[in-house]
Amino acid sequence: MDTDNPLGRFLRARRALTSPQQTGLPQTGRRRVPGLRREEVAILSGVSTDYYVRLEQGRERSPSAQVVDALARTLDLDGDARAHLHRLAHPTGTAPRPAARDEHVSATLVNMMAGWHRTPALVLGRHLNVLAHNALGAALFDGHTHSRDLLRLVFLDPQARDFYPDWEQIAAGTVAALRAGAADDPRLAATVGELCLKSEEFARLWARHDVRRKTHESKRFHHRLVGELTLDYETLTVNSAPGQQLIVYQAAPDSTSEHALALLGSLTASGTQRTRNPHPAPEH
């Protein structure tokens, strides 16, 4: 990861992904570069070409909020990507970042999830690793090489494309969520470096600089025990532990997926899988 000029890297990546048609520019012959030219971004954003080039090259590091908003409009950025661009342009403070600490899930949240017998639930860390889960959440992802690490499950697990029928969509969303959730984590470079070396798909998606937080949507699974599942999920932030996300899954009432989820619950009801907190908080 190039940490010297993150703003320039983001602008170059998003410029290459923005077509002239998106901005209303006429299509005039063959283009030598994908996406927009630097001078086109500058004109559409109301700045000089020289100023925009300096932004991409890292020679200008303090664009105004108005300029950042104009660039976001030109590059057709959504809310998450726009906020990310503002963070890159106006980082908060210059003090060294504290050393990374292990992430712990509170016992209260672990016990709360334990009572949700019909609802799979997970707590994810900044790198989309599973910090805690209830029995049904564990059962949903069980049986994979990387069951406790959703990032590596998607890109490194040999069964990932079978488990996720919509793998391409899942992969793109996973990378975008990683960039959104771990932007200020000093351990991010090591995670990204490993995945780029081990997965060409991850490297390609990381280079796009997509930014999108997990919110809510429908996701399809092919579970080795109960077959096809279509589950809606909602992402909730854990205010007592910034950076952690509580993911709660639910099937539509009286659907095939609800019956399959109930079957999965019955298969785990023996008590062999309980709510688990791999990193319990230290006692005080």
PDB file of C-alpha atoms in Angstrom:
ATOM      1  CA  MET A   1       0.000   0.000   0.000  1.00  0.00           C
ATOM      2  CA  ASP A   2       1.237   3.478  -0.918  1.00  0.00           C
ATOM      3  CA  THR A   3       0.611   5.525   2.224  1.00  0.00           C
ATOM      4  CA  ASP A   4       2.368   8.679   0.959  1.00  0.00           C
ATOM      5  CA  ASN A   5      -0.388   9.873  -1.367  1.00  0.00           C
ATOM      6  CA  PRO A   6      -3.707   8.114  -0.623  1.00  0.00           C
ATOM      7  CA  LEU A   7      -5.736  11.034  -1.995  1.00  0.00           C
ATOM      8  CA  GLY A   8      -3.981  10.866  -5.361  1.00  0.00           C
ATOM      9  CA  ARG A   9      -4.355   7.083  -5.574  1.00  0.00           C
ATOM     10  CA  PHE A  10      -8.068   7.353  -4.868  1.00  0.00           C
ATOM     11  CA  LEU A  11      -8.603  10.108  -7.447  1.00  0.00           C
ATOM     12  CA  ARG A  12      -6.708   8.205 -10.159  1.00  0.00           C
ATOM     13  CA  ALA A  13      -8.612   4.984  -9.492  1.00  0.00           C
ATOM     14  CA  ARG A  14     -12.028   6.616  -9.495  1.00  0.00           C
ATOM     15  CA  ARG A  15     -11.224   8.758 -12.553  1.00  0.00           C
ATOM     16  CA  ALA A  16     -10.362   5.599 -14.488  1.00  0.00           C
ATOM     17  CA  LEU A  17     -13.724   4.084 -13.528  1.00  0.00           C
ATOM     18  CA  THR A  18     -15.845   7.116 -14.492  1.00  0.00           C
ATOM     19  CA  SER A  19     -17.011   7.063 -18.102  1.00  0.00           C
ATOM     20  CA  PRO A  20     -17.540  10.245 -20.141  1.00  0.00           C
ATOM     21  CA  GLN A  21     -21.176   9.190 -20.588  1.00  0.00           C
ATOM     22  CA  GLN A  22     -21.705   9.341 -16.808  1.00  0.00           C
ATOM     23  CA  THR A  23     -20.749  13.016 -16.818  1.00  0.00           C
ATOM     24  CA  GLY A  24     -22.644  13.984 -19.972  1.00  0.00           C
ATOM     25  CA  LEU A  25     -19.535  14.475 -22.118  1.00  0.00           C
ATOM     26  CA  PRO A  26     -19.931  13.692 -25.821  1.00  0.00           C
ATOM     27  CA  GLN A  27     -18.226  10.562 -27.088  1.00  0.00           C
ATOM     28  CA  THR A  28     -15.563  11.720 -29.552  1.00  0.00           C
ATOM     29  CA  GLY A  29     -13.540   8.994 -31.228  1.00  0.00           C
ATOM     30  CA  ARG A  30     -11.150   6.549 -29.631  1.00  0.00           C
ATOM     31  CA  ARG A  31      -9.800   7.358 -26.185  1.00  0.00           C
ATOM     32  CA  ARG A  32      -6.269   6.469 -25.091  1.00  0.00           C
ATOM     33  CA  VAL A  33      -7.115   6.148 -21.388  1.00  0.00           C
ATOM     34  CA  PRO A  34     -10.011   4.436 -19.604  1.00  0.00           C
ATOM     35  CA  GLY A  35     -12.435   6.753 -17.914  1.00  0.00           C
ATOM     36  CA  LEU A  36     -11.952  10.507 -17.781  1.00  0.00           C
ATOM     37  CA  ARG A  37      -8.877  12.507 -18.676  1.00  0.00           C
ATOM     38  CA  ARG A  38      -7.326  14.740 -16.009  1.00  0.00           C
ATOM     39  CA  GLU A  39      -8.310  17.894 -17.884  1.00  0.00           C
ATOM     40  CA  GLU A  40     -11.916  16.674 -18.111  1.00  0.00           C
ATOM     41  CA  VAL A  41     -12.115  16.123 -14.358  1.00  0.00           C
ATOM     42  CA  ALA A  42     -10.632  19.570 -13.806  1.00  0.00           C
ATOM     43  CA  ILE A  43     -13.081  21.357 -16.123  1.00  0.00           C
ATOM     44  CA  LEU A  44     -16.107  19.509 -14.761  1.00  0.00           C
ATOM     45  CA  SER A  45     -15.006  20.260 -11.185  1.00  0.00           C
ATOM     46  CA  GLY A  46     -14.306  23.940 -11.792  1.00  0.00           C
ATOM     47  CA  VAL A  47     -10.558  23.863 -11.103  1.00  0.00           C
ATOM     48  CA  SER A  48      -7.507  24.321 -13.305  1.00  0.00           C
ATOM     49  CA  THR A  49      -5.880  21.307 -14.902  1.00  0.00           C
ATOM     50  CA  ASP A  50      -2.588  22.194 -13.190  1.00  0.00           C
ATOM     51  CA  TYR A  51      -4.291  22.237  -9.779  1.00  0.00           C
ATOM     52  CA  TYR A  52      -5.957  18.881 -10.361  1.00  0.00           C
ATOM     53  CA  VAL A  53      -2.683  17.307 -11.564  1.00  0.00           C
ATOM     54  CA  ARG A  54      -1.016  18.535  -8.380  1.00  0.00           C
ATOM     55  CA  LEU A  55      -3.782  16.862  -6.352  1.00  0.00           C
ATOM     56  CA  GLU A  56      -3.201  13.518  -8.057  1.00  0.00           C
ATOM     57  CA  GLN A  57       0.556  13.816  -7.692  1.00  0.00           C
ATOM     58  CA  GLY A  58       0.374  14.708  -4.007  1.00  0.00           C
ATOM     59  CA  ARG A  59       1.874  18.177  -4.471  1.00  0.00           C
ATOM     60  CA  GLU A  60      -1.389  19.774  -3.321  1.00  0.00           C
ATOM     61  CA  ARG A  61      -2.767  18.236  -0.133  1.00  0.00           C
ATOM     62  CA  SER A  62      -5.303  20.736   1.197  1.00  0.00           C
ATOM     63  CA  PRO A  63      -8.226  21.149  -1.217  1.00  0.00           C
ATOM     64  CA  SER A  64     -11.186  23.059   0.132  1.00  0.00           C
ATOM     65  CA  ALA A  65     -14.390  21.273   1.075  1.00  0.00           C
ATOM     66  CA  GLN A  66     -16.046  22.889  -1.955  1.00  0.00           C
ATOM     67  CA  VAL A  67     -13.416  21.439  -4.296  1.00  0.00           C
ATOM     68  CA  VAL A  68     -13.765  17.997  -2.698  1.00  0.00           C
ATOM     69  CA  ASP A  69     -17.542  18.129  -3.169  1.00  0.00           C
ATOM     70  CA  ALA A  70     -17.095  19.142  -6.793  1.00  0.00           C
ATOM     71  CA  LEU A  71     -14.703  16.253  -7.403  1.00  0.00           C
ATOM     72  CA  ALA A  72     -17.147  13.859  -5.752  1.00  0.00           C
ATOM     73  CA  ARG A  73     -19.927  15.034  -8.091  1.00  0.00           C
ATOM     74  CA  THR A  74     -17.711  14.700 -11.159  1.00  0.00           C
ATOM     75  CA  LEU A  75     -16.602  11.189 -10.178  1.00  0.00           C
ATOM     76  CA  ASP A  76     -20.189  10.193  -9.364  1.00  0.00           C
ATOM     77  CA  LEU A  77     -19.347   9.110  -5.803  1.00  0.00           C
ATOM     78  CA  ASP A  78     -22.048   7.838  -3.473  1.00  0.00           C
ATOM     79  CA  GLY A  79     -22.348   8.846   0.183  1.00  0.00           C
ATOM     80  CA  ASP A  80     -19.732   6.459   1.600  1.00  0.00           C
ATOM     81  CA  ALA A  81     -17.184   7.199  -1.127  1.00  0.00           C
ATOM     82  CA  ARG A  82     -17.799  10.954  -0.804  1.00  0.00           C
ATOM     83  CA  ALA A  83     -17.170  10.780   2.954  1.00  0.00           C
ATOM     84  CA  HIS A  84     -14.022   8.731   2.320  1.00  0.00           C
ATOM     85  CA  LEU A  85     -12.752  11.352  -0.132  1.00  0.00           C
ATOM     86  CA  HIS A  86     -13.282  14.073   2.482  1.00  0.00           C
ATOM     87  CA  ARG A  87     -11.336  12.006   5.044  1.00  0.00           C
ATOM     88  CA  LEU A  88      -8.457  11.592   2.610  1.00  0.00           C
ATOM     89  CA  ALA A  89      -8.425  15.296   1.800  1.00  0.00           C
ATOM     90  CA  HIS A  90      -8.749  16.432   5.412  1.00  0.00           C
ATOM     91  CA  PRO A  91      -7.204  13.819   7.728  1.00  0.00           C
ATOM     92  CA  THR A  92      -7.835  14.509  11.398  1.00  0.00           C
ATOM     93  CA  GLY A  93      -4.627  15.440  13.142  1.00  0.00           C
ATOM     94  CA  THR A  94      -1.039  14.474  12.448  1.00  0.00           C
ATOM     95  CA  ALA A  95      -0.159  12.704  15.702  1.00  0.00           C
ATOM     96  CA  PRO A  96       1.173   9.144  15.354  1.00  0.00           C
ATOM     97  CA  ARG A  97      -1.557   6.552  15.479  1.00  0.00           C
ATOM     98  CA  PRO A  98      -1.610   4.380  18.598  1.00  0.00           C
ATOM     99  CA  ALA A  99      -0.444   0.807  18.346  1.00  0.00           C
ATOM    100  CA  ALA A 100      -3.200  -1.582  17.298  1.00  0.00           C
ATOM    101  CA  ARG A 101      -4.916  -3.408  20.125  1.00  0.00           C
ATOM    102  CA  ASP A 102      -6.682  -6.724  20.153  1.00  0.00           C
ATOM    103  CA  GLU A 103     -10.419  -6.358  19.695  1.00  0.00           C
ATOM    104  CA  HIS A 104     -12.643  -7.655  22.493  1.00  0.00           C
ATOM    105  CA  VAL A 105     -16.410  -8.152  22.530  1.00  0.00           C
ATOM    106  CA  SER A 106     -18.260  -7.295  25.707  1.00  0.00           C
ATOM    107  CA  ALA A 107     -19.729 -10.162  27.739  1.00  0.00           C
ATOM    108  CA  THR A 108     -23.061  -8.333  27.688  1.00  0.00           C
ATOM    109  CA  LEU A 109     -23.274  -8.466  23.904  1.00  0.00           C
ATOM    110  CA  VAL A 110     -22.157 -12.100  23.826  1.00  0.00           C
ATOM    111  CA  ASN A 111     -24.866 -13.059  26.319  1.00  0.00           C
ATOM    112  CA  MET A 112     -27.467 -11.063  24.407  1.00  0.00           C
ATOM    113  CA  MET A 113     -26.715 -12.932  21.170  1.00  0.00           C
ATOM    114  CA  ALA A 114     -26.916 -16.248  23.010  1.00  0.00           C
ATOM    115  CA  GLY A 115     -30.634 -15.650  23.541  1.00  0.00           C
ATOM    116  CA  TRP A 116     -31.346 -15.292  19.826  1.00  0.00           C
ATOM    117  CA  HIS A 117     -31.977 -18.951  19.059  1.00  0.00           C
ATOM    118  CA  ARG A 118     -33.659 -18.352  15.670  1.00  0.00           C
ATOM    119  CA  THR A 119     -31.414 -15.550  14.471  1.00  0.00           C
ATOM    120  CA  PRO A 120     -27.815 -15.955  13.253  1.00  0.00           C
ATOM    121  CA  ALA A 121     -25.664 -13.151  14.654  1.00  0.00           C
ATOM    122  CA  LEU A 122     -21.981 -12.241  14.367  1.00  0.00           C
ATOM    123  CA  VAL A 123     -19.737  -9.493  15.685  1.00  0.00           C
ATOM    124  CA  LEU A 124     -17.127  -8.476  13.120  1.00  0.00           C
ATOM    125  CA  GLY A 125     -13.873  -6.629  13.671  1.00  0.00           C
ATOM    126  CA  ARG A 126     -12.300  -4.005  11.442  1.00  0.00           C
ATOM    127  CA  HIS A 127     -10.839  -6.621   9.099  1.00  0.00           C
ATOM    128  CA  LEU A 128     -14.121  -8.558   8.902  1.00  0.00           C
ATOM    129  CA  ASN A 129     -12.842 -11.274  11.235  1.00  0.00           C
ATOM    130  CA  VAL A 130     -15.473 -12.904  13.457  1.00  0.00           C
ATOM    131  CA  LEU A 131     -14.907 -11.743  17.018  1.00  0.00           C
ATOM    132  CA  ALA A 132     -18.000 -13.472  18.426  1.00  0.00           C
ATOM    133  CA  HIS A 133     -21.079 -15.345  17.251  1.00  0.00           C
ATOM    134  CA  ASN A 134     -24.100 -17.165  18.578  1.00  0.00           C
ATOM    135  CA  ALA A 135     -24.769 -20.844  17.903  1.00  0.00           C
ATOM    136  CA  LEU A 136     -26.786 -20.271  14.735  1.00  0.00           C
ATOM    137  CA  GLY A 137     -24.290 -17.720  13.454  1.00  0.00           C
ATOM    138  CA  ALA A 138     -21.497 -20.253  13.922  1.00  0.00           C
ATOM    139  CA  ALA A 139     -23.543 -22.961  12.187  1.00  0.00           C
ATOM    140  CA  LEU A 140     -24.252 -20.712   9.185  1.00  0.00           C
ATOM    141  CA  PHE A 141     -20.535 -20.340   8.392  1.00  0.00           C
ATOM    142  CA  ASP A 142     -19.305 -23.661   9.770  1.00  0.00           C
ATOM    143  CA  GLY A 143     -17.354 -26.180   7.707  1.00  0.00           C
ATOM    144  CA  HIS A 144     -14.990 -23.814   5.869  1.00  0.00           C
ATOM    145  CA  THR A 145     -11.254 -23.329   6.128  1.00  0.00           C
ATOM    146  CA  HIS A 146     -11.792 -19.683   7.078  1.00  0.00           C
ATOM    147  CA  SER A 147     -15.153 -19.832   8.869  1.00  0.00           C
ATOM    148  CA  ARG A 148     -14.025 -17.260  11.449  1.00  0.00           C
ATOM    149  CA  ASP A 149     -12.654 -14.738   8.953  1.00  0.00           C
ATOM    150  CA  LEU A 150     -15.148 -13.513   6.354  1.00  0.00           C
ATOM    151  CA  LEU A 151     -12.528 -11.669   4.291  1.00  0.00           C
ATOM    152  CA  ARG A 152     -10.367 -14.760   3.865  1.00  0.00           C
ATOM    153  CA  LEU A 153     -13.458 -16.945   3.497  1.00  0.00           C
ATOM    154  CA  VAL A 154     -14.488 -14.981   0.397  1.00  0.00           C
ATOM    155  CA  PHE A 155     -11.056 -14.833  -1.280  1.00  0.00           C
ATOM    156  CA  LEU A 156      -9.006 -17.755   0.014  1.00  0.00           C
ATOM    157  CA  ASP A 157     -11.458 -20.510   0.922  1.00  0.00           C
ATOM    158  CA  PRO A 158     -11.672 -23.200  -1.786  1.00  0.00           C
ATOM    159  CA  GLN A 159     -15.440 -23.556  -1.264  1.00  0.00           C
ATOM    160  CA  ALA A 160     -16.256 -19.836  -1.345  1.00  0.00           C
ATOM    161  CA  ARG A 161     -17.843 -19.750  -4.804  1.00  0.00           C
ATOM    162  CA  ASP A 162     -20.106 -22.675  -3.909  1.00  0.00           C
ATOM    163  CA  PHE A 163     -21.045 -21.172  -0.554  1.00  0.00           C
ATOM    164  CA  TYR A 164     -21.837 -17.773  -2.093  1.00  0.00           C
ATOM    165  CA  PRO A 165     -23.857 -18.271  -5.334  1.00  0.00           C
ATOM    166  CA  ASP A 166     -23.459 -14.528  -6.032  1.00  0.00           C
ATOM    167  CA  TRP A 167     -19.726 -14.587  -5.377  1.00  0.00           C
ATOM    168  CA  GLU A 168     -18.776 -11.626  -7.614  1.00  0.00           C
ATOM    169  CA  GLN A 169     -21.240  -9.338  -5.850  1.00  0.00           C
ATOM    170  CA  ILE A 170     -20.159 -10.592  -2.428  1.00  0.00           C
ATOM    171  CA  ALA A 171     -16.469 -10.147  -3.268  1.00  0.00           C
ATOM    172  CA  ALA A 172     -16.904  -6.551  -4.450  1.00  0.00           C
ATOM    173  CA  GLY A 173     -18.977  -5.642  -1.391  1.00  0.00           C
ATOM    174  CA  THR A 174     -16.486  -7.274   0.966  1.00  0.00           C
ATOM    175  CA  VAL A 175     -13.533  -5.279  -0.362  1.00  0.00           C
ATOM    176  CA  ALA A 176     -15.528  -2.041  -0.326  1.00  0.00           C
ATOM    177  CA  ALA A 177     -16.574  -2.704   3.289  1.00  0.00           C
ATOM    178  CA  LEU A 178     -12.984  -3.460   4.308  1.00  0.00           C
ATOM    179  CA  ARG A 179     -11.780  -0.149   2.894  1.00  0.00           C
ATOM    180  CA  ALA A 180     -14.629   1.712   4.603  1.00  0.00           C
ATOM    181  CA  GLY A 181     -14.230   0.074   8.012  1.00  0.00           C
ATOM    182  CA  ALA A 182     -10.478  -0.253   8.416  1.00  0.00           C
ATOM    183  CA  ALA A 183      -9.227   2.964   6.837  1.00  0.00           C
ATOM    184  CA  ASP A 184      -7.500   4.169  10.021  1.00  0.00           C
ATOM    185  CA  ASP A 185      -6.232   0.776  11.207  1.00  0.00           C
ATOM    186  CA  PRO A 186      -2.408   0.578  11.095  1.00  0.00           C
ATOM    187  CA  ARG A 187      -2.620  -3.194  10.542  1.00  0.00           C
ATOM    188  CA  LEU A 188      -4.566  -2.761   7.301  1.00  0.00           C
ATOM    189  CA  ALA A 189      -1.421  -2.710   5.129  1.00  0.00           C
ATOM    190  CA  ALA A 190      -0.383  -6.190   6.259  1.00  0.00           C
ATOM    191  CA  THR A 191      -3.858  -7.604   5.612  1.00  0.00           C
ATOM    192  CA  VAL A 192      -4.082  -6.024   2.166  1.00  0.00           C
ATOM    193  CA  GLY A 193      -0.562  -7.119   1.257  1.00  0.00           C
ATOM    194  CA  GLU A 194      -1.288 -10.731   2.141  1.00  0.00           C
ATOM    195  CA  LEU A 195      -4.566 -10.819   0.214  1.00  0.00           C
ATOM    196  CA  CYS A 196      -3.071  -9.127  -2.855  1.00  0.00           C
ATOM    197  CA  LEU A 197      -0.342 -11.774  -2.987  1.00  0.00           C
ATOM    198  CA  LYS A 198      -2.719 -14.688  -2.522  1.00  0.00           C
ATOM    199  CA  SER A 199      -5.733 -13.557  -4.573  1.00  0.00           C
ATOM    200  CA  GLU A 200      -5.695 -11.842  -7.965  1.00  0.00           C
ATOM    201  CA  GLU A 201      -9.413 -11.086  -7.561  1.00  0.00           C
ATOM    202  CA  PHE A 202      -8.782  -9.244  -4.307  1.00  0.00           C
ATOM    203  CA  ALA A 203      -5.916  -7.249  -5.829  1.00  0.00           C
ATOM    204  CA  ARG A 204      -8.093  -6.206  -8.772  1.00  0.00           C
ATOM    205  CA  LEU A 205     -10.985  -5.111  -6.557  1.00  0.00           C
ATOM    206  CA  TRP A 206      -8.727  -3.321  -4.067  1.00  0.00           C
ATOM    207  CA  ALA A 207      -7.264  -1.257  -6.913  1.00  0.00           C
ATOM    208  CA  ARG A 208     -10.748   0.092  -7.716  1.00  0.00           C
ATOM    209  CA  HIS A 209     -10.873   2.031  -4.412  1.00  0.00           C
ATOM    210  CA  ASP A 210     -14.577   1.289  -3.928  1.00  0.00           C
ATOM    211  CA  VAL A 211     -15.830   2.365  -0.493  1.00  0.00           C
ATOM    212  CA  ARG A 212     -19.143   1.106   0.848  1.00  0.00           C
ATOM    213  CA  ARG A 213     -20.105   0.300   4.399  1.00  0.00           C
ATOM    214  CA  LYS A 214     -22.115  -2.780   5.253  1.00  0.00           C
ATOM    215  CA  THR A 215     -25.721  -1.724   5.810  1.00  0.00           C
ATOM    216  CA  HIS A 216     -28.534  -4.086   4.879  1.00  0.00           C
ATOM    217  CA  GLU A 217     -29.323  -6.284   1.914  1.00  0.00           C
ATOM    218  CA  SER A 218     -30.312  -9.799   0.913  1.00  0.00           C
ATOM    219  CA  LYS A 219     -27.644 -12.485   0.575  1.00  0.00           C
ATOM    220  CA  ARG A 220     -27.792 -16.009  -0.846  1.00  0.00           C
ATOM    221  CA  PHE A 221     -25.942 -18.979   0.666  1.00  0.00           C
ATOM    222  CA  HIS A 222     -25.573 -22.621  -0.319  1.00  0.00           C
ATOM    223  CA  HIS A 223     -25.112 -24.417   2.993  1.00  0.00           C
ATOM    224  CA  ARG A 224     -23.563 -27.871   3.018  1.00  0.00           C
ATOM    225  CA  LEU A 225     -26.226 -29.204   5.438  1.00  0.00           C
ATOM    226  CA  VAL A 226     -29.485 -27.437   4.572  1.00  0.00           C
ATOM    227  CA  GLY A 227     -29.022 -26.263   0.992  1.00  0.00           C
ATOM    228  CA  GLU A 228     -30.120 -22.895  -0.397  1.00  0.00           C
ATOM    229  CA  LEU A 229     -30.743 -19.974   1.961  1.00  0.00           C
ATOM    230  CA  THR A 230     -31.721 -16.399   1.169  1.00  0.00           C
ATOM    231  CA  LEU A 231     -31.271 -14.215   4.225  1.00  0.00           C
ATOM    232  CA  ASP A 232     -31.703 -10.507   4.854  1.00  0.00           C
ATOM    233  CA  TYR A 233     -29.101  -8.935   7.087  1.00  0.00           C
ATOM    234  CA  GLU A 234     -28.838  -5.703   9.019  1.00  0.00           C
ATOM    235  CA  THR A 235     -25.547  -4.168  10.154  1.00  0.00           C
ATOM    236  CA  LEU A 236     -25.479  -2.362  13.486  1.00  0.00           C
ATOM    237  CA  THR A 237     -22.535  -0.440  14.913  1.00  0.00           C
ATOM    238  CA  VAL A 238     -21.395  -1.349  18.421  1.00  0.00           C
ATOM    239  CA  ASN A 239     -21.114   2.022  20.128  1.00  0.00           C
ATOM    240  CA  SER A 240     -19.239   0.612  23.111  1.00  0.00           C
ATOM    241  CA  ALA A 241     -16.482  -0.694  20.792  1.00  0.00           C
ATOM    242  CA  PRO A 242     -15.834   1.603  17.803  1.00  0.00           C
ATOM    243  CA  GLY A 243     -15.022  -0.375  14.680  1.00  0.00           C
ATOM    244  CA  GLN A 244     -17.063  -3.433  15.645  1.00  0.00           C
ATOM    245  CA  GLN A 245     -20.197  -4.379  13.724  1.00  0.00           C
ATOM    246  CA  LEU A 246     -23.084  -6.575  14.813  1.00  0.00           C
ATOM    247  CA  ILE A 247     -24.500  -8.485  11.819  1.00  0.00           C
ATOM    248  CA  VAL A 248     -27.972 -10.002  12.274  1.00  0.00           C
ATOM    249  CA  TYR A 249     -29.521 -12.333   9.673  1.00  0.00           C
ATOM    250  CA  GLN A 250     -33.189 -13.176   9.161  1.00  0.00           C
ATOM    251  CA  ALA A 251     -35.228 -15.225   6.678  1.00  0.00           C
ATOM    252  CA  ALA A 252     -38.565 -14.084   5.270  1.00  0.00           C
ATOM    253  CA  PRO A 253     -41.487 -15.444   7.332  1.00  0.00           C
ATOM    254  CA  ASP A 254     -42.801 -18.854   6.243  1.00  0.00           C
ATOM    255  CA  SER A 255     -40.269 -19.080   3.426  1.00  0.00           C
ATOM    256  CA  THR A 256     -38.195 -22.047   2.326  1.00  0.00           C
ATOM    257  CA  SER A 257     -35.193 -20.271   3.805  1.00  0.00           C
ATOM    258  CA  GLU A 258     -36.922 -19.889   7.176  1.00  0.00           C
ATOM    259  CA  HIS A 259     -37.610 -23.629   7.262  1.00  0.00           C
ATOM    260  CA  ALA A 260     -34.002 -24.366   6.264  1.00  0.00           C
ATOM    261  CA  LEU A 261     -32.739 -22.019   8.976  1.00  0.00           C
ATOM    262  CA  ALA A 262     -34.965 -23.771  11.526  1.00  0.00           C
ATOM    263  CA  LEU A 263     -33.528 -27.106  10.417  1.00  0.00           C
ATOM    264  CA  LEU A 264     -30.008 -25.744  10.820  1.00  0.00           C
ATOM    265  CA  GLY A 265     -30.954 -24.581  14.312  1.00  0.00           C
ATOM    266  CA  SER A 266     -32.254 -28.018  15.237  1.00  0.00           C
ATOM    267  CA  LEU A 267     -29.011 -29.602  14.058  1.00  0.00           C
ATOM    268  CA  THR A 268     -27.050 -27.395  16.447  1.00  0.00           C
ATOM    269  CA  ALA A 269     -29.475 -27.621  19.367  1.00  0.00           C
ATOM    270  CA  SER A 270     -27.456 -30.400  21.008  1.00  0.00           C
ATOM    271  CA  GLY A 271     -25.315 -27.748  22.622  1.00  0.00           C
ATOM    272  CA  THR A 272     -22.127 -28.647  20.786  1.00  0.00           C
ATOM    273  CA  GLN A 273     -22.014 -25.093  19.412  1.00  0.00           C
ATOM    274  CA  ARG A 274     -22.529 -22.251  21.830  1.00  0.00           C
ATOM    275  CA  THR A 275     -22.113 -18.529  21.622  1.00  0.00           C
ATOM    276  CA  ARG A 276     -18.412 -18.003  21.326  1.00  0.00           C
ATOM    277  CA  ASN A 277     -16.151 -15.066  22.094  1.00  0.00           C
ATOM    278  CA  PRO A 278     -12.671 -15.912  20.807  1.00  0.00           C
ATOM    279  CA  HIS A 279     -11.224 -12.815  22.509  1.00  0.00           C
ATOM    280  CA  PRO A 280     -12.892 -12.371  25.909  1.00  0.00           C
ATOM    281  CA  ALA A 281     -12.374  -9.038  27.570  1.00  0.00           C
ATOM    282  CA  PRO A 282      -9.943  -9.138  30.508  1.00  0.00           C
ATOM    283  CA  GLU A 283     -11.465  -9.068  33.958  1.00  0.00           C
ATOM    284  CA  HIS A 284     -11.081  -5.929  36.035  1.00  0.00           C
TER     285      HIS A 284
END
